[in-house]
Amino acid sequence: MAPALATGWWGPFTQLDDVVVTHVDLVPNETNEQEAWTWLDGEERRRACRFQHNGAKRRYVLCRASLRSLLCGALSCRNHQLALGSSEHGKPFAAVDRLQAPIAFNVSHSGQHGLIALAPRGRVGVDVEERAAQRNLDVLIDAVLSPRERADVMAASGRQKLDVFLDLWTLKEALSKAHGLGLSLDVSSFEIPPDIRNGTRSGMFRMPGMPEVAWRLTNIGTDRFAAAVAHDEEGL
C-alpha cells in the first residue's frame, strides 16, 4: 500500500498479514480538526453538522478524514476522486471515479481512540472500546454473551471483570462488522473459541450457519482499550 497523504493525528498501530490497522488520536485539537474538515466532501460535512454533541462530531470528522487519506494512499487516487458508501446492512465500500475499489475497510472509535483496518481483499471488521466503566454492564453481559462466556466474566473480579467482558465484546463486534450483517446478527448466538477466551491472541473461527467461511480473529487490545480484528481466510 502506498503511504497516506496526511499525518498528524493518526499513525500505524499494527499489521496482521495483509490487514493494516491505524490508530486515530481523538483527543480535542483545534488544528487537527480544522485540517480534517478540509478532507470531507459536502455530504460528510452536512452529516457532521447534524451531530448534537461536539465529542461525537470530533470523532466522526477525525476518523473520516483519516480514512479518506489512508484510502487515497492505498488506491493511489486523489481525494476528490474518492466516494464512500455502505450496503443495506451498513457494510462500507469505496469507489474511485464511480468504480468500486478492490479494498476492504472498517472503522471503530471509542473515547479518545479510533481504529481503521484496511485489507486488499476479503472482508474485515475492527472494533475498539475504551477501558472505561460501563453503566449497564450486567445488562450488556446478558445481551451479548453466551452462557459460557458469561461464566468467564462472572468468574473474574474487580477491574478484571470489565476487561474480560470488553475483550469478548470487541471480538464479537469485529466478527459482526466483518460479516456485514451489522445489528441484524445476534452476537449472543455464537461463542468466541476457548483458546482465545483463555488468552491466545489470535485464532480461527467458523460462525454457526457459515462453516464454509473461516475467520482469522485477533485480539489487539492494550491496557488503554480493548480491540479486535476479524478477517476472512479467503482474504489471507
mmCIF file with all atom_site columns, N, CA, C and O in Angstrom, residues 61-109:
data_model
loop_
_atom_site.group_PDB
_atom_site.id
_atom_site.type_symbol
_atom_site.label_atom_id
_atom_site.label_alt_id
_atom_site.label_comp_id
_atom_site.label_asym_id
_atom_site.label_entity_id
_atom_site.label_seq_id
_atom_site.pdbx_PDB_ins_code
_atom_site.Cartn_x
_atom_site.Cartn_y
_atom_site.Cartn_z
_atom_site.occupancy
_atom_site.B_iso_or_equiv
_atom_site.pdbx_formal_charge
_atom_site.auth_seq_id
_atom_site.auth_comp_id
_atom_site.auth_asym_id
_atom_site.auth_atom_id
_atom_site.pdbx_PDB_model_num
ATOM 1   N N  . VAL A 1 61  ? -15.354 13.430 12.385  1.00 0.00 ? 61  VAL A N  1
ATOM 2   C CA . VAL A 1 61  ? -14.541 14.209 11.446  1.00 0.00 ? 61  VAL A CA 1
ATOM 3   C C  . VAL A 1 61  ? -13.112 13.680 11.386  1.00 0.00 ? 61  VAL A C  1
ATOM 4   O O  . VAL A 1 61  ? -12.552 13.472 10.297  1.00 0.00 ? 61  VAL A O  1
ATOM 5   N N  . LEU A 1 62  ? -12.496 13.432 12.542  1.00 0.00 ? 62  LEU A N  1
ATOM 6   C CA . LEU A 1 62  ? -11.111 12.967 12.554  1.00 0.00 ? 62  LEU A CA 1
ATOM 7   C C  . LEU A 1 62  ? -10.975 11.568 11.953  1.00 0.00 ? 62  LEU A C  1
ATOM 8   O O  . LEU A 1 62  ? -10.035 11.299 11.197  1.00 0.00 ? 62  LEU A O  1
ATOM 9   N N  . CYS A 1 63  ? -11.900 10.675 12.274  1.00 0.00 ? 63  CYS A N  1
ATOM 10  C CA . CYS A 1 63  ? -11.840 9.315  11.714  1.00 0.00 ? 63  CYS A CA 1
ATOM 11  C C  . CYS A 1 63  ? -12.113 9.322  10.217  1.00 0.00 ? 63  CYS A C  1
ATOM 12  O O  . CYS A 1 63  ? -11.440 8.629  9.442   1.00 0.00 ? 63  CYS A O  1
ATOM 13  N N  . ARG A 1 64  ? -13.090 10.102 9.791   1.00 0.00 ? 64  ARG A N  1
ATOM 14  C CA . ARG A 1 64  ? -13.445 10.125 8.370   1.00 0.00 ? 64  ARG A CA 1
ATOM 15  C C  . ARG A 1 64  ? -12.319 10.693 7.526   1.00 0.00 ? 64  ARG A C  1
ATOM 16  O O  . ARG A 1 64  ? -11.992 10.168 6.457   1.00 0.00 ? 64  ARG A O  1
ATOM 17  N N  . ALA A 1 65  ? -11.706 11.767 7.999   1.00 0.00 ? 65  ALA A N  1
ATOM 18  C CA . ALA A 1 65  ? -10.591 12.353 7.268   1.00 0.00 ? 65  ALA A CA 1
ATOM 19  C C  . ALA A 1 65  ? -9.408  11.387 7.216   1.00 0.00 ? 65  ALA A C  1
ATOM 20  O O  . ALA A 1 65  ? -8.751  11.242 6.175   1.00 0.00 ? 65  ALA A O  1
ATOM 21  N N  . SER A 1 66  ? -9.127  10.711 8.331   1.00 0.00 ? 66  SER A N  1
ATOM 22  C CA . SER A 1 66  ? -8.039  9.721  8.360   1.00 0.00 ? 66  SER A CA 1
ATOM 23  C C  . SER A 1 66  ? -8.315  8.605  7.359   1.00 0.00 ? 66  SER A C  1
ATOM 24  O O  . SER A 1 66  ? -7.418  8.177  6.621   1.00 0.00 ? 66  SER A O  1
ATOM 25  N N  . LEU A 1 67  ? -9.549  8.116  7.353   1.00 0.00 ? 67  LEU A N  1
ATOM 26  C CA . LEU A 1 67  ? -9.927  7.055  6.423   1.00 0.00 ? 67  LEU A CA 1
ATOM 27  C C  . LEU A 1 67  ? -9.732  7.502  4.980   1.00 0.00 ? 67  LEU A C  1
ATOM 28  O O  . LEU A 1 67  ? -9.174  6.763  4.157   1.00 0.00 ? 67  LEU A O  1
ATOM 29  N N  . ARG A 1 68  ? -10.178 8.701  4.660   1.00 0.00 ? 68  ARG A N  1
ATOM 30  C CA . ARG A 1 68  ? -10.027 9.210  3.295   1.00 0.00 ? 68  ARG A CA 1
ATOM 31  C C  . ARG A 1 68  ? -8.550  9.273  2.901   1.00 0.00 ? 68  ARG A C  1
ATOM 32  O O  . ARG A 1 68  ? -8.169  8.868  1.795   1.00 0.00 ? 68  ARG A O  1
ATOM 33  N N  . SER A 1 69  ? -7.733  9.777  3.789   1.00 0.00 ? 69  SER A N  1
ATOM 34  C CA . SER A 1 69  ? -6.310  9.879  3.481   1.00 0.00 ? 69  SER A CA 1
ATOM 35  C C  . SER A 1 69  ? -5.680  8.504  3.280   1.00 0.00 ? 69  SER A C  1
ATOM 36  O O  . SER A 1 69  ? -4.910  8.285  2.337   1.00 0.00 ? 69  SER A O  1
ATOM 37  N N  . LEU A 1 70  ? -6.009  7.555  4.159   1.00 0.00 ? 70  LEU A N  1
ATOM 38  C CA . LEU A 1 70  ? -5.464  6.211  4.035   1.00 0.00 ? 70  LEU A CA 1
ATOM 39  C C  . LEU A 1 70  ? -5.906  5.540  2.735   1.00 0.00 ? 70  LEU A C  1
ATOM 40  O O  . LEU A 1 70  ? -5.113  4.875  2.062   1.00 0.00 ? 70  LEU A O  1
ATOM 41  N N  . LEU A 1 71  ? -7.176  5.707  2.384   1.00 0.00 ? 71  LEU A N  1
ATOM 42  C CA . LEU A 1 71  ? -7.677  5.100  1.152   1.00 0.00 ? 71  LEU A CA 1
ATOM 43  C C  . LEU A 1 71  ? -7.042  5.739  -0.085  1.00 0.00 ? 71  LEU A C  1
ATOM 44  O O  . LEU A 1 71  ? -6.715  5.044  -1.052  1.00 0.00 ? 71  LEU A O  1
ATOM 45  N N  . CYS A 1 72  ? -6.853  7.052  -0.056  1.00 0.00 ? 72  CYS A N  1
ATOM 46  C CA . CYS A 1 72  ? -6.196  7.712  -1.187  1.00 0.00 ? 72  CYS A CA 1
ATOM 47  C C  . CYS A 1 72  ? -4.787  7.172  -1.367  1.00 0.00 ? 72  CYS A C  1
ATOM 48  O O  . CYS A 1 72  ? -4.328  6.946  -2.495  1.00 0.00 ? 72  CYS A O  1
ATOM 49  N N  . GLY A 1 73  ? -4.084  6.948  -0.252  1.00 0.00 ? 73  GLY A N  1
ATOM 50  C CA . GLY A 1 73  ? -2.750  6.373  -0.344  1.00 0.00 ? 73  GLY A CA 1
ATOM 51  C C  . GLY A 1 73  ? -2.763  4.953  -0.863  1.00 0.00 ? 73  GLY A C  1
ATOM 52  O O  . GLY A 1 73  ? -1.953  4.572  -1.711  1.00 0.00 ? 73  GLY A O  1
ATOM 53  N N  . ALA A 1 74  ? -3.691  4.146  -0.367  1.00 0.00 ? 74  ALA A N  1
ATOM 54  C CA . ALA A 1 74  ? -3.758  2.740  -0.768  1.00 0.00 ? 74  ALA A CA 1
ATOM 55  C C  . ALA A 1 74  ? -4.209  2.572  -2.212  1.00 0.00 ? 74  ALA A C  1
ATOM 56  O O  . ALA A 1 74  ? -3.767  1.639  -2.903  1.00 0.00 ? 74  ALA A O  1
ATOM 57  N N  . LEU A 1 75  ? -5.091  3.458  -2.674  1.00 0.00 ? 75  LEU A N  1
ATOM 58  C CA . LEU A 1 75  ? -5.674  3.335  -4.017  1.00 0.00 ? 75  LEU A CA 1
ATOM 59  C C  . LEU A 1 75  ? -5.028  4.259  -5.039  1.00 0.00 ? 75  LEU A C  1
ATOM 60  O O  . LEU A 1 75  ? -5.442  4.291  -6.192  1.00 0.00 ? 75  LEU A O  1
ATOM 61  N N  . SER A 1 76  ? -4.026  5.016  -4.610  1.00 0.00 ? 76  SER A N  1
ATOM 62  C CA . SER A 1 76  ? -3.304  5.941  -5.491  1.00 0.00 ? 76  SER A CA 1
ATOM 63  C C  . SER A 1 76  ? -4.263  6.870  -6.241  1.00 0.00 ? 76  SER A C  1
ATOM 64  O O  . SER A 1 76  ? -4.195  7.014  -7.456  1.00 0.00 ? 76  SER A O  1
ATOM 65  N N  . CYS A 1 77  ? -5.154  7.472  -5.485  1.00 0.00 ? 77  CYS A N  1
ATOM 66  C CA . CYS A 1 77  ? -6.112  8.396  -6.088  1.00 0.00 ? 77  CYS A CA 1
ATOM 67  C C  . CYS A 1 77  ? -6.126  9.709  -5.315  1.00 0.00 ? 77  CYS A C  1
ATOM 68  O O  . CYS A 1 77  ? -5.568  9.805  -4.219  1.00 0.00 ? 77  CYS A O  1
ATOM 69  N N  . ARG A 1 78  ? -6.765  10.716 -5.888  1.00 0.00 ? 78  ARG A N  1
ATOM 70  C CA . ARG A 1 78  ? -6.933  12.000 -5.206  1.00 0.00 ? 78  ARG A CA 1
ATOM 71  C C  . ARG A 1 78  ? -8.240  11.993 -4.423  1.00 0.00 ? 78  ARG A C  1
ATOM 72  O O  . ARG A 1 78  ? -9.171  11.249 -4.750  1.00 0.00 ? 78  ARG A O  1
ATOM 73  N N  . ASN A 1 79  ? -8.292  12.834 -3.419  1.00 0.00 ? 79  ASN A N  1
ATOM 74  C CA . ASN A 1 79  ? -9.449  12.849 -2.531  1.00 0.00 ? 79  ASN A CA 1
ATOM 75  C C  . ASN A 1 79  ? -10.750 13.117 -3.282  1.00 0.00 ? 79  ASN A C  1
ATOM 76  O O  . ASN A 1 79  ? -11.782 12.514 -2.988  1.00 0.00 ? 79  ASN A O  1
ATOM 77  N N  . HIS A 1 80  ? -10.716 13.996 -4.280  1.00 0.00 ? 80  HIS A N  1
ATOM 78  C CA . HIS A 1 80  ? -11.962 14.316 -4.986  1.00 0.00 ? 80  HIS A CA 1
ATOM 79  C C  . HIS A 1 80  ? -12.447 13.158 -5.858  1.00 0.00 ? 80  HIS A C  1
ATOM 80  O O  . HIS A 1 80  ? -13.611 13.127 -6.263  1.00 0.00 ? 80  HIS A O  1
ATOM 81  N N  . GLN A 1 81  ? -11.581 12.179 -6.138  1.00 0.00 ? 81  GLN A N  1
ATOM 82  C CA . GLN A 1 81  ? -11.988 11.014 -6.922  1.00 0.00 ? 81  GLN A CA 1
ATOM 83  C C  . GLN A 1 81  ? -12.657 9.952  -6.062  1.00 0.00 ? 81  GLN A C  1
ATOM 84  O O  . GLN A 1 81  ? -13.302 9.039  -6.577  1.00 0.00 ? 81  GLN A O  1
ATOM 85  N N  . LEU A 1 82  ? -12.495 10.066 -4.745  1.00 0.00 ? 82  LEU A N  1
ATOM 86  C CA . LEU A 1 82  ? -12.917 9.015  -3.815  1.00 0.00 ? 82  LEU A CA 1
ATOM 87  C C  . LEU A 1 82  ? -14.323 9.270  -3.297  1.00 0.00 ? 82  LEU A C  1
ATOM 88  O O  . LEU A 1 82  ? -14.652 10.379 -2.859  1.00 0.00 ? 82  LEU A O  1
ATOM 89  N N  . ALA A 1 83  ? -15.161 8.247  -3.347  1.00 0.00 ? 83  ALA A N  1
ATOM 90  C CA . ALA A 1 83  ? -16.501 8.311  -2.758  1.00 0.00 ? 83  ALA A CA 1
ATOM 91  C C  . ALA A 1 83  ? -16.664 7.122  -1.819  1.00 0.00 ? 83  ALA A C  1
ATOM 92  O O  . ALA A 1 83  ? -16.185 6.026  -2.108  1.00 0.00 ? 83  ALA A O  1
ATOM 93  N N  . LEU A 1 84  ? -17.328 7.342  -0.685  1.00 0.00 ? 84  LEU A N  1
ATOM 94  C CA . LEU A 1 84  ? -17.553 6.287  0.300   1.00 0.00 ? 84  LEU A CA 1
ATOM 95  C C  . LEU A 1 84  ? -19.037 6.022  0.430   1.00 0.00 ? 84  LEU A C  1
ATOM 96  O O  . LEU A 1 84  ? -19.851 6.951  0.426   1.00 0.00 ? 84  LEU A O  1
ATOM 97  N N  . GLY A 1 85  ? -19.392 4.763  0.523   1.00 0.00 ? 85  GLY A N  1
ATOM 98  C CA . GLY A 1 85  ? -20.798 4.393  0.673   1.00 0.00 ? 85  GLY A CA 1
ATOM 99  C C  . GLY A 1 85  ? -20.920 3.191  1.577   1.00 0.00 ? 85  GLY A C  1
ATOM 100 O O  . GLY A 1 85  ? -19.938 2.707  2.152   1.00 0.00 ? 85  GLY A O  1
ATOM 101 N N  . SER A 1 86  ? -22.136 2.672  1.729   1.00 0.00 ? 86  SER A N  1
ATOM 102 C CA . SER A 1 86  ? -22.364 1.495  2.559   1.00 0.00 ? 86  SER A CA 1
ATOM 103 C C  . SER A 1 86  ? -23.512 0.681  1.989   1.00 0.00 ? 86  SER A C  1
ATOM 104 O O  . SER A 1 86  ? -24.398 1.218  1.295   1.00 0.00 ? 86  SER A O  1
ATOM 105 N N  . SER A 1 87  ? -23.496 -0.611 2.300   1.00 0.00 ? 87  SER A N  1
ATOM 106 C CA . SER A 1 87  ? -24.530 -1.523 1.833   1.00 0.00 ? 87  SER A CA 1
ATOM 107 C C  . SER A 1 87  ? -25.794 -1.362 2.668   1.00 0.00 ? 87  SER A C  1
ATOM 108 O O  . SER A 1 87  ? -25.854 -0.564 3.607   1.00 0.00 ? 87  SER A O  1
ATOM 109 N N  . GLU A 1 88  ? -26.795 -2.159 2.353   1.00 0.00 ? 88  GLU A N  1
ATOM 110 C CA . GLU A 1 88  ? -28.067 -2.116 3.075   1.00 0.00 ? 88  GLU A CA 1
ATOM 111 C C  . GLU A 1 88  ? -27.876 -2.352 4.568   1.00 0.00 ? 88  GLU A C  1
ATOM 112 O O  . GLU A 1 88  ? -28.576 -1.765 5.400   1.00 0.00 ? 88  GLU A O  1
ATOM 113 N N  . HIS A 1 89  ? -26.913 -3.209 4.917   1.00 0.00 ? 89  HIS A N  1
ATOM 114 C CA . HIS A 1 89  ? -26.669 -3.524 6.327   1.00 0.00 ? 89  HIS A CA 1
ATOM 115 C C  . HIS A 1 89  ? -25.549 -2.685 6.923   1.00 0.00 ? 89  HIS A C  1
ATOM 116 O O  . HIS A 1 89  ? -25.104 -2.952 8.036   1.00 0.00 ? 89  HIS A O  1
ATOM 117 N N  . GLY A 1 90  ? -25.074 -1.677 6.187   1.00 0.00 ? 90  GLY A N  1
ATOM 118 C CA . GLY A 1 90  ? -24.069 -0.780 6.731   1.00 0.00 ? 90  GLY A CA 1
ATOM 119 C C  . GLY A 1 90  ? -22.632 -1.155 6.427   1.00 0.00 ? 90  GLY A C  1
ATOM 120 O O  . GLY A 1 90  ? -21.710 -0.519 6.937   1.00 0.00 ? 90  GLY A O  1
ATOM 121 N N  . LYS A 1 91  ? -22.406 -2.172 5.585   1.00 0.00 ? 91  LYS A N  1
ATOM 122 C CA . LYS A 1 91  ? -21.038 -2.554 5.238   1.00 0.00 ? 91  LYS A CA 1
ATOM 123 C C  . LYS A 1 91  ? -20.439 -1.496 4.320   1.00 0.00 ? 91  LYS A C  1
ATOM 124 O O  . LYS A 1 91  ? -20.992 -1.186 3.264   1.00 0.00 ? 91  LYS A O  1
ATOM 125 N N  . PRO A 1 92  ? -19.294 -0.892 4.711   1.00 0.00 ? 92  PRO A N  1
ATOM 126 C CA . PRO A 1 92  ? -18.752 0.215  3.914   1.00 0.00 ? 92  PRO A CA 1
ATOM 127 C C  . PRO A 1 92  ? -18.020 -0.248 2.661   1.00 0.00 ? 92  PRO A C  1
ATOM 128 O O  . PRO A 1 92  ? -17.489 -1.356 2.596   1.00 0.00 ? 92  PRO A O  1
ATOM 129 N N  . PHE A 1 93  ? -17.989 0.625  1.658   1.00 0.00 ? 93  PHE A N  1
ATOM 130 C CA . PHE A 1 93  ? -17.196 0.379  0.455   1.00 0.00 ? 93  PHE A CA 1
ATOM 131 C C  . PHE A 1 93  ? -16.676 1.707  -0.079  1.00 0.00 ? 93  PHE A C  1
ATOM 132 O O  . PHE A 1 93  ? -17.197 2.782  0.255   1.00 0.00 ? 93  PHE A O  1
ATOM 133 N N  . ALA A 1 94  ? -15.626 1.623  -0.899  1.00 0.00 ? 94  ALA A N  1
ATOM 134 C CA . ALA A 1 94  ? -15.029 2.809  -1.512  1.00 0.00 ? 94  ALA A CA 1
ATOM 135 C C  . ALA A 1 94  ? -15.136 2.702  -3.021  1.00 0.00 ? 94  ALA A C  1
ATOM 136 O O  . ALA A 1 94  ? -15.068 1.605  -3.592  1.00 0.00 ? 94  ALA A O  1
ATOM 137 N N  . ALA A 1 95  ? -15.292 3.838  -3.668  1.00 0.00 ? 95  ALA A N  1
ATOM 138 C CA . ALA A 1 95  ? -15.329 3.895  -5.124  1.00 0.00 ? 95  ALA A CA 1
ATOM 139 C C  . ALA A 1 95  ? -14.392 4.999  -5.594  1.00 0.00 ? 95  ALA A C  1
ATOM 140 O O  . ALA A 1 95  ? -14.301 6.056  -4.966  1.00 0.00 ? 95  ALA A O  1
ATOM 141 N N  . VAL A 1 96  ? -13.686 4.727  -6.689  1.00 0.00 ? 96  VAL A N  1
ATOM 142 C CA . VAL A 1 96  ? -12.796 5.716  -7.300  1.00 0.00 ? 96  VAL A CA 1
ATOM 143 C C  . VAL A 1 96  ? -13.331 6.007  -8.688  1.00 0.00 ? 96  VAL A C  1
ATOM 144 O O  . VAL A 1 96  ? -13.479 5.092  -9.512  1.00 0.00 ? 96  VAL A O  1
ATOM 145 N N  . ASP A 1 97  ? -13.647 7.259  -8.929  1.00 0.00 ? 97  ASP A N  1
ATOM 146 C CA . ASP A 1 97  ? -14.266 7.652  -10.198 1.00 0.00 ? 97  ASP A CA 1
ATOM 147 C C  . ASP A 1 97  ? -15.488 6.780  -10.498 1.00 0.00 ? 97  ASP A C  1
ATOM 148 O O  . ASP A 1 97  ? -15.677 6.302  -11.621 1.00 0.00 ? 97  ASP A O  1
ATOM 149 N N  . ARG A 1 98  ? -16.283 6.545  -9.462  1.00 0.00 ? 98  ARG A N  1
ATOM 150 C CA . ARG A 1 98  ? -17.552 5.818  -9.527  1.00 0.00 ? 98  ARG A CA 1
ATOM 151 C C  . ARG A 1 98  ? -17.408 4.316  -9.743  1.00 0.00 ? 98  ARG A C  1
ATOM 152 O O  . ARG A 1 98  ? -18.405 3.613  -9.950  1.00 0.00 ? 98  ARG A O  1
ATOM 153 N N  . LEU A 1 99  ? -16.192 3.791  -9.701  1.00 0.00 ? 99  LEU A N  1
ATOM 154 C CA . LEU A 1 99  ? -15.975 2.349  -9.824  1.00 0.00 ? 99  LEU A CA 1
ATOM 155 C C  . LEU A 1 99  ? -15.572 1.803  -8.459  1.00 0.00 ? 99  LEU A C  1
ATOM 156 O O  . LEU A 1 99  ? -14.634 2.318  -7.828  1.00 0.00 ? 99  LEU A O  1
ATOM 157 N N  . GLN A 1 100 ? -16.286 0.767  -7.982  1.00 0.00 ? 100 GLN A N  1
ATOM 158 C CA . GLN A 1 100 ? -15.995 0.238  -6.657  1.00 0.00 ? 100 GLN A CA 1
ATOM 159 C C  . GLN A 1 100 ? -14.567 -0.286 -6.595  1.00 0.00 ? 100 GLN A C  1
ATOM 160 O O  . GLN A 1 100 ? -14.104 -1.008 -7.481  1.00 0.00 ? 100 GLN A O  1
ATOM 161 N N  . ALA A 1 101 ? -13.853 0.100  -5.558  1.00 0.00 ? 101 ALA A N  1
ATOM 162 C CA . ALA A 1 101 ? -12.435 -0.226 -5.430  1.00 0.00 ? 101 ALA A CA 1
ATOM 163 C C  . ALA A 1 101 ? -12.240 -1.583 -4.757  1.00 0.00 ? 101 ALA A C  1
ATOM 164 O O  . ALA A 1 101 ? -13.006 -1.957 -3.863  1.00 0.00 ? 101 ALA A O  1
ATOM 165 N N  . PRO A 1 102 ? -11.202 -2.321 -5.166  1.00 0.00 ? 102 PRO A N  1
ATOM 166 C CA . PRO A 1 102 ? -10.923 -3.648 -4.585  1.00 0.00 ? 102 PRO A CA 1
ATOM 167 C C  . PRO A 1 102 ? -10.185 -3.520 -3.259  1.00 0.00 ? 102 PRO A C  1
ATOM 168 O O  . PRO A 1 102 ? -9.010  -3.879 -3.130  1.00 0.00 ? 102 PRO A O  1
ATOM 169 N N  . ILE A 1 103 ? -10.875 -3.028 -2.254  1.00 0.00 ? 103 ILE A N  1
ATOM 170 C CA . ILE A 1 103 ? -10.276 -2.888 -0.937  1.00 0.00 ? 103 ILE A CA 1
ATOM 171 C C  . ILE A 1 103 ? -11.376 -2.996 0.112   1.00 0.00 ? 103 ILE A C  1
ATOM 172 O O  . ILE A 1 103 ? -12.515 -2.592 -0.135  1.00 0.00 ? 103 ILE A O  1
ATOM 173 N N  . ALA A 1 104 ? -11.041 -3.597 1.241   1.00 0.00 ? 104 ALA A N  1
ATOM 174 C CA . ALA A 1 104 ? -11.992 -3.697 2.353   1.00 0.00 ? 104 ALA A CA 1
ATOM 175 C C  . ALA A 1 104 ? -11.487 -2.813 3.482   1.00 0.00 ? 104 ALA A C  1
ATOM 176 O O  . ALA A 1 104 ? -10.274 -2.687 3.695   1.00 0.00 ? 104 ALA A O  1
ATOM 177 N N  . PHE A 1 105 ? -12.414 -2.206 4.210   1.00 0.00 ? 105 PHE A N  1
ATOM 178 C CA . PHE A 1 105 ? -12.010 -1.364 5.332   1.00 0.00 ? 105 PHE A CA 1
ATOM 179 C C  . PHE A 1 105 ? -13.121 -1.323 6.367   1.00 0.00 ? 105 PHE A C  1
ATOM 180 O O  . PHE A 1 105 ? -14.282 -1.623 6.083   1.00 0.00 ? 105 PHE A O  1
ATOM 181 N N  . ASN A 1 106 ? -12.745 -0.937 7.572   1.00 0.00 ? 106 ASN A N  1
ATOM 182 C CA . ASN A 1 106 ? -13.708 -0.791 8.648   1.00 0.00 ? 106 ASN A CA 1
ATOM 183 C C  . ASN A 1 106 ? -13.153 0.193  9.665   1.00 0.00 ? 106 ASN A C  1
ATOM 184 O O  . ASN A 1 106 ? -11.932 0.296  9.824   1.00 0.00 ? 106 ASN A O  1
ATOM 185 N N  . VAL A 1 107 ? -14.045 0.898  10.342  1.00 0.00 ? 107 VAL A N  1
ATOM 186 C CA . VAL A 1 107 ? -13.658 1.954  11.281  1.00 0.00 ? 107 VAL A CA 1
ATOM 187 C C  . VAL A 1 107 ? -14.407 1.749  12.588  1.00 0.00 ? 107 VAL A C  1
ATOM 188 O O  . VAL A 1 107 ? -15.587 1.377  12.596  1.00 0.00 ? 107 VAL A O  1
ATOM 189 N N  . SER A 1 108 ? -13.739 2.022  13.707  1.00 0.00 ? 108 SER A N  1
ATOM 190 C CA . SER A 1 108 ? -14.378 1.992  15.012  1.00 0.00 ? 108 SER A CA 1
ATOM 191 C C  . SER A 1 108 ? -13.731 3.057  15.887  1.00 0.00 ? 108 SER A C  1
ATOM 192 O O  . SER A 1 108 ? -12.551 3.386  15.712  1.00 0.00 ? 108 SER A O  1
ATOM 193 N N  . HIS A 1 109 ? -14.510 3.625  16.801  1.00 0.00 ? 109 HIS A N  1
ATOM 194 C CA . HIS A 1 109 ? -13.931 4.594  17.730  1.00 0.00 ? 109 HIS A CA 1
ATOM 195 C C  . HIS A 1 109 ? -14.646 4.519  19.066  1.00 0.00 ? 109 HIS A C  1
ATOM 196 O O  . HIS A 1 109 ? -15.809 4.143  19.159  1.00 0.00 ? 109 HIS A O  1
#
